[in-house]
Amino acid sequence: MERPGSGAKRSYNQYCGLASALDILGERWTLLIIRELLMGPRRYSDLLVDLPGIGTNLLAERLKFLVDKGVVQQIDLKGTGSRLAYELAEPGESLRPIVLGLAHWGMDHVGDLSPADTVRPHWGFLAVEAMFQPEKASAIDESYEFRVDDQVFHVTVAGRVPRVGKGPADNPAMVAVTDAATFVQIGAGRLTPLIAMVSGRLTIEGDAEAVVRCCELLGIATGAMTAPSRAPSR
Amino acid sequence: MERPGSGAKRSYNQYCGLASALDILGERWTLLIIRELLMGPRRYSDLLVDLPGIGTNLLAERLKFLVDKGVVQQIDLKGTGSRLAYELAEPGESLRPIVLGLAHWGMDHVGDLSPADTVRPHWGFLAVEAMFQPEKASAIDESYEFRVDDQVFHVTVAGRVPRVGKGPADNPAMVAVTDAATFVQIGAGRLTPLIAMVSGRLTIEGDAEAVVRCCELLGIATGAMTAPSRAPSR
DNA sequence: CCGCATCCGAATAGATACTG
DNA sequence: CAGTATCTATTCGGATGCGG
């Protein structure tokens, strides 16, 4: 066991659920891989593109490890043989609320957008799911559509229960069009929708009241508009 | 203060909530430090004892970093000057559901108890909080007491709302006495209460029906046992 | 002692070249 | 395309030092 690369994985050696979870998920890049897979199956090369800096060996090793632990599984996308991809197995899928919780927490800690930062429009989908405050869902049934660069997704509120989905909304009460960086900045509270619109980075169409309800649902400050003045919960 | 010569901190450089969260929490030991602080303030030396293997420099560095990020704060325990400790600031406290979620997830992945594993009785407190399935709370108001080695804590159900607390329960419907390793093994489903009792590692006193309700609440199988056939590769 | 800071061998991560 | 193999750069872990 002295030989380097002999495979004895590092462990916290604590008989505790959290330590066991971190023995599987705690290494660098692992939870970001899970994040990508939360938005559907991905191929090896897709992951490389959306995780800049990971390095091919690390990605391969992490994937192999996660498959071995039953968190991720390989699937055959189309036809036999080639075109295979990775997707979450059930234990991986059950990480969704945890990863979204972390993403929500981290929203309060995103810094200024630096030129070194990468942004991906499909992260907007995750951001919406993470920002959700279901208890703030309006009593009115309606849906909102988001177009973040080339990604389109929507939120539908029905009977005070909000849900996110891919693709365009059916008869949306609001349509917001923006780029990925602006989207995240608004979600993080570092930019108000107002400023984003004035500076031409955000376009909103639809009913003004619906816009307010949508912002409420996502915990976005509307910028001292009408309505009850609510203390920022931060 | 920045240290000019020796590198800036490593970051994923992704403009995304999850990546930002992991830039703060994703390094080795960090979430285990948070776990300890979730159960109250701790001194530097306490943390060293309950995180075997961390190394003194790492602990100091992590704590400094977390204080710098506003997740943790230093407090003055008794009197002035010495006897200072670390406790979670509000952003750290808001990690509780996330850490508990991870702990719950990890419960399905704890392996066999190895001689190399450390166990701490106060982790039982965390385990109970993590295993909670509030929607399974019984309609009957009652409380259960747990004595895990030298730690005593309890669960109180009132109006279908369960809560965990330190110290003995007031007029408990059930009292369970065990050691930390057995406690975790039962919570992880690797050992049934029945087997634990027969082998003398667990003592339960109280109403049999209350015991069943308590197990329900914590998601513990009461029925005929079958040895878990899961074999985690280590 | 307690609360770190420093130093160093060992284990991981990152970058790049290469292969079926 | 989907990874290995290899090499270098960082980080970790453990021992030790040191001021209060």
PDB file of N, CA and C in Angstrom, chain A residues 82-124:
ATOM      1  N   SER A  82     -21.544   3.327 -29.350  1.00  0.00           N
ATOM      2  CA  SER A  82     -21.089   4.674 -29.055  1.00  0.00           C
ATOM      3  C   SER A  82     -22.250   5.537 -28.570  1.00  0.00           C
ATOM      4  N   ARG A  83     -22.006   6.798 -28.477  1.00  0.00           N
ATOM      5  CA  ARG A  83     -23.019   7.753 -28.003  1.00  0.00           C
ATOM      6  C   ARG A  83     -23.511   7.396 -26.621  1.00  0.00           C
ATOM      7  N   LEU A  84     -22.590   7.098 -25.723  1.00  0.00           N
ATOM      8  CA  LEU A  84     -23.066   6.839 -24.378  1.00  0.00           C
ATOM      9  C   LEU A  84     -22.921   8.075 -23.526  1.00  0.00           C
ATOM     10  N   ALA A  85     -23.655   8.086 -22.456  1.00  0.00           N
ATOM     11  CA  ALA A  85     -23.713   9.280 -21.622  1.00  0.00           C
ATOM     12  C   ALA A  85     -23.840   8.882 -20.154  1.00  0.00           C
ATOM     13  N   TYR A  86     -23.750   9.893 -19.315  1.00  0.00           N
ATOM     14  CA  TYR A  86     -23.887   9.675 -17.883  1.00  0.00           C
ATOM     15  C   TYR A  86     -25.182  10.320 -17.408  1.00  0.00           C
ATOM     16  N   GLU A  87     -25.848   9.661 -16.501  1.00  0.00           N
ATOM     17  CA  GLU A  87     -27.016  10.285 -15.883  1.00  0.00           C
ATOM     18  C   GLU A  87     -27.057   9.896 -14.410  1.00  0.00           C
ATOM     19  N   LEU A  88     -27.828  10.641 -13.647  1.00  0.00           N
ATOM     20  CA  LEU A  88     -27.917  10.351 -12.222  1.00  0.00           C
ATOM     21  C   LEU A  88     -28.710   9.079 -11.991  1.00  0.00           C
ATOM     22  N   ALA A  89     -28.218   8.231 -11.132  1.00  0.00           N
ATOM     23  CA  ALA A  89     -29.018   7.124 -10.627  1.00  0.00           C
ATOM     24  C   ALA A  89     -29.923   7.686  -9.527  1.00  0.00           C
ATOM     25  N   GLU A  90     -30.716   6.861  -8.931  1.00  0.00           N
ATOM     26  CA  GLU A  90     -31.679   7.375  -7.959  1.00  0.00           C
ATOM     27  C   GLU A  90     -30.995   8.052  -6.767  1.00  0.00           C
ATOM     28  N   PRO A  91     -29.943   7.454  -6.206  1.00  0.00           N
ATOM     29  CA  PRO A  91     -29.295   8.144  -5.088  1.00  0.00           C
ATOM     30  C   PRO A  91     -28.741   9.512  -5.481  1.00  0.00           C
ATOM     31  N   GLY A  92     -28.318   9.627  -6.724  1.00  0.00           N
ATOM     32  CA  GLY A  92     -27.839  10.921  -7.197  1.00  0.00           C
ATOM     33  C   GLY A  92     -28.980  11.904  -7.350  1.00  0.00           C
ATOM     34  N   GLU A  93     -30.069  11.442  -7.884  1.00  0.00           N
ATOM     35  CA  GLU A  93     -31.234  12.316  -8.063  1.00  0.00           C
ATOM     36  C   GLU A  93     -31.734  12.827  -6.714  1.00  0.00           C
ATOM     37  N   SER A  94     -31.591  12.010  -5.696  1.00  0.00           N
ATOM     38  CA  SER A  94     -32.082  12.431  -4.382  1.00  0.00           C
ATOM     39  C   SER A  94     -31.200  13.522  -3.775  1.00  0.00           C
ATOM     40  N   LEU A  95     -30.106  13.828  -4.435  1.00  0.00           N
ATOM     41  CA  LEU A  95     -29.272  14.939  -3.970  1.00  0.00           C
ATOM     42  C   LEU A  95     -29.818  16.293  -4.415  1.00  0.00           C
ATOM     43  N   ARG A  96     -30.827  16.280  -5.274  1.00  0.00           N
ATOM     44  CA  ARG A  96     -31.322  17.536  -5.848  1.00  0.00           C
ATOM     45  C   ARG A  96     -31.620  18.609  -4.809  1.00  0.00           C
ATOM     46  N   PRO A  97     -32.447  18.324  -3.784  1.00  0.00           N
ATOM     47  CA  PRO A  97     -32.740  19.395  -2.832  1.00  0.00           C
ATOM     48  C   PRO A  97     -31.502  19.891  -2.097  1.00  0.00           C
ATOM     49  N   ILE A  98     -30.561  19.005  -1.884  1.00  0.00           N
ATOM     50  CA  ILE A  98     -29.339  19.406  -1.181  1.00  0.00           C
ATOM     51  C   ILE A  98     -28.500  20.329  -2.058  1.00  0.00           C
ATOM     52  N   VAL A  99     -28.304  19.925  -3.300  1.00  0.00           N
ATOM     53  CA  VAL A  99     -27.508  20.745  -4.211  1.00  0.00           C
ATOM     54  C   VAL A  99     -28.187  22.086  -4.453  1.00  0.00           C
ATOM     55  N   LEU A 100     -29.504  22.060  -4.594  1.00  0.00           N
ATOM     56  CA  LEU A 100     -30.222  23.322  -4.782  1.00  0.00           C
ATOM     57  C   LEU A 100     -30.102  24.195  -3.537  1.00  0.00           C
ATOM     58  N   GLY A 101     -30.136  23.572  -2.376  1.00  0.00           N
ATOM     59  CA  GLY A 101     -29.955  24.325  -1.140  1.00  0.00           C
ATOM     60  C   GLY A 101     -28.600  24.990  -1.080  1.00  0.00           C
ATOM     61  N   LEU A 102     -27.587  24.260  -1.468  1.00  0.00           N
ATOM     62  CA  LEU A 102     -26.239  24.833  -1.501  1.00  0.00           C
ATOM     63  C   LEU A 102     -26.170  25.972  -2.510  1.00  0.00           C
ATOM     64  N   ALA A 103     -26.786  25.760  -3.653  1.00  0.00           N
ATOM     65  CA  ALA A 103     -26.768  26.794  -4.687  1.00  0.00           C
ATOM     66  C   ALA A 103     -27.464  28.056  -4.186  1.00  0.00           C
ATOM     67  N   HIS A 104     -28.571  27.870  -3.484  1.00  0.00           N
ATOM     68  CA  HIS A 104     -29.287  29.015  -2.925  1.00  0.00           C
ATOM     69  C   HIS A 104     -28.414  29.755  -1.916  1.00  0.00           C
ATOM     70  N   TRP A 105     -27.804  28.957  -1.046  1.00  0.00           N
ATOM     71  CA  TRP A 105     -26.916  29.563  -0.034  1.00  0.00           C
ATOM     72  C   TRP A 105     -25.801  30.356  -0.719  1.00  0.00           C
ATOM     73  N   GLY A 106     -25.228  29.739  -1.740  1.00  0.00           N
ATOM     74  CA  GLY A 106     -24.096  30.365  -2.421  1.00  0.00           C
ATOM     75  C   GLY A 106     -24.472  31.621  -3.180  1.00  0.00           C
ATOM     76  N   MET A 107     -25.748  31.753  -3.502  1.00  0.00           N
ATOM     77  CA  MET A 107     -26.196  32.956  -4.218  1.00  0.00           C
ATOM     78  C   MET A 107     -25.857  34.230  -3.452  1.00  0.00           C
ATOM     79  N   ASP A 108     -25.882  34.134  -2.127  1.00  0.00           N
ATOM     80  CA  ASP A 108     -25.555  35.296  -1.309  1.00  0.00           C
ATOM     81  C   ASP A 108     -24.061  35.584  -1.295  1.00  0.00           C
ATOM     82  N   HIS A 109     -23.289  34.721  -1.924  1.00  0.00           N
ATOM     83  CA  HIS A 109     -21.840  34.871  -1.826  1.00  0.00           C
ATOM     84  C   HIS A 109     -21.153  35.009  -3.171  1.00  0.00           C
ATOM     85  N   VAL A 110     -21.942  35.087  -4.233  1.00  0.00           N
ATOM     86  CA  VAL A 110     -21.298  35.312  -5.527  1.00  0.00           C
ATOM     87  C   VAL A 110     -20.719  36.720  -5.525  1.00  0.00           C
ATOM     88  N   GLY A 111     -19.575  36.844  -6.091  1.00  0.00           N
ATOM     89  CA  GLY A 111     -18.913  38.145  -6.103  1.00  0.00           C
ATOM     90  C   GLY A 111     -19.245  38.919  -7.357  1.00  0.00           C
ATOM     91  N   ASP A 112     -18.433  39.902  -7.636  1.00  0.00           N
ATOM     92  CA  ASP A 112     -18.586  40.612  -8.892  1.00  0.00           C
ATOM     93  C   ASP A 112     -18.214  39.682 -10.030  1.00  0.00           C
ATOM     94  N   LEU A 113     -18.827  39.897 -11.157  1.00  0.00           N
ATOM     95  CA  LEU A 113     -18.502  39.089 -12.318  1.00  0.00           C
ATOM     96  C   LEU A 113     -17.104  39.451 -12.791  1.00  0.00           C
ATOM     97  N   SER A 114     -16.218  38.466 -12.777  1.00  0.00           N
ATOM     98  CA  SER A 114     -14.856  38.721 -13.219  1.00  0.00           C
ATOM     99  C   SER A 114     -14.676  38.168 -14.630  1.00  0.00           C
ATOM    100  N   PRO A 115     -13.758  38.740 -15.362  1.00  0.00           N
ATOM    101  CA  PRO A 115     -13.523  38.242 -16.727  1.00  0.00           C
ATOM    102  C   PRO A 115     -13.089  36.783 -16.727  1.00  0.00           C
ATOM    103  N   ALA A 116     -12.520  36.332 -15.614  1.00  0.00           N
ATOM    104  CA  ALA A 116     -12.055  34.942 -15.543  1.00  0.00           C
ATOM    105  C   ALA A 116     -13.222  33.966 -15.321  1.00  0.00           C
ATOM    106  N   ASP A 117     -14.385  34.497 -14.941  1.00  0.00           N
ATOM    107  CA  ASP A 117     -15.515  33.629 -14.632  1.00  0.00           C
ATOM    108  C   ASP A 117     -16.168  33.086 -15.897  1.00  0.00           C
ATOM    109  N   THR A 118     -16.527  31.824 -15.837  1.00  0.00           N
ATOM    110  CA  THR A 118     -17.356  31.279 -16.903  1.00  0.00           C
ATOM    111  C   THR A 118     -18.813  31.319 -16.448  1.00  0.00           C
ATOM    112  N   VAL A 119     -19.692  31.447 -17.398  1.00  0.00           N
ATOM    113  CA  VAL A 119     -21.121  31.436 -17.123  1.00  0.00           C
ATOM    114  C   VAL A 119     -21.769  30.560 -18.180  1.00  0.00           C
ATOM    115  N   ARG A 120     -22.781  29.831 -17.789  1.00  0.00           N
ATOM    116  CA  ARG A 120     -23.493  29.003 -18.746  1.00  0.00           C
ATOM    117  C   ARG A 120     -24.981  29.275 -18.607  1.00  0.00           C
ATOM    118  N   PRO A 121     -25.649  29.460 -19.692  1.00  0.00           N
ATOM    119  CA  PRO A 121     -27.082  29.792 -19.599  1.00  0.00           C
ATOM    120  C   PRO A 121     -27.909  28.709 -18.915  1.00  0.00           C
ATOM    121  N   HIS A 122     -27.531  27.464 -19.066  1.00  0.00           N
ATOM    122  CA  HIS A 122     -28.372  26.432 -18.440  1.00  0.00           C
ATOM    123  C   HIS A 122     -28.267  26.451 -16.928  1.00  0.00           C
ATOM    124  N   TRP A 123     -27.257  27.142 -16.386  1.00  0.00           N
ATOM    125  CA  TRP A 123     -27.216  27.302 -14.934  1.00  0.00           C
ATOM    126  C   TRP A 123     -28.382  28.147 -14.455  1.00  0.00           C
ATOM    127  N   GLY A 124     -28.931  28.957 -15.330  1.00  0.00           N
ATOM    128  CA  GLY A 124     -30.095  29.755 -14.967  1.00  0.00           C
ATOM    129  C   GLY A 124     -31.259  28.881 -14.547  1.00  0.00           C
TER     130      GLY A 124
END
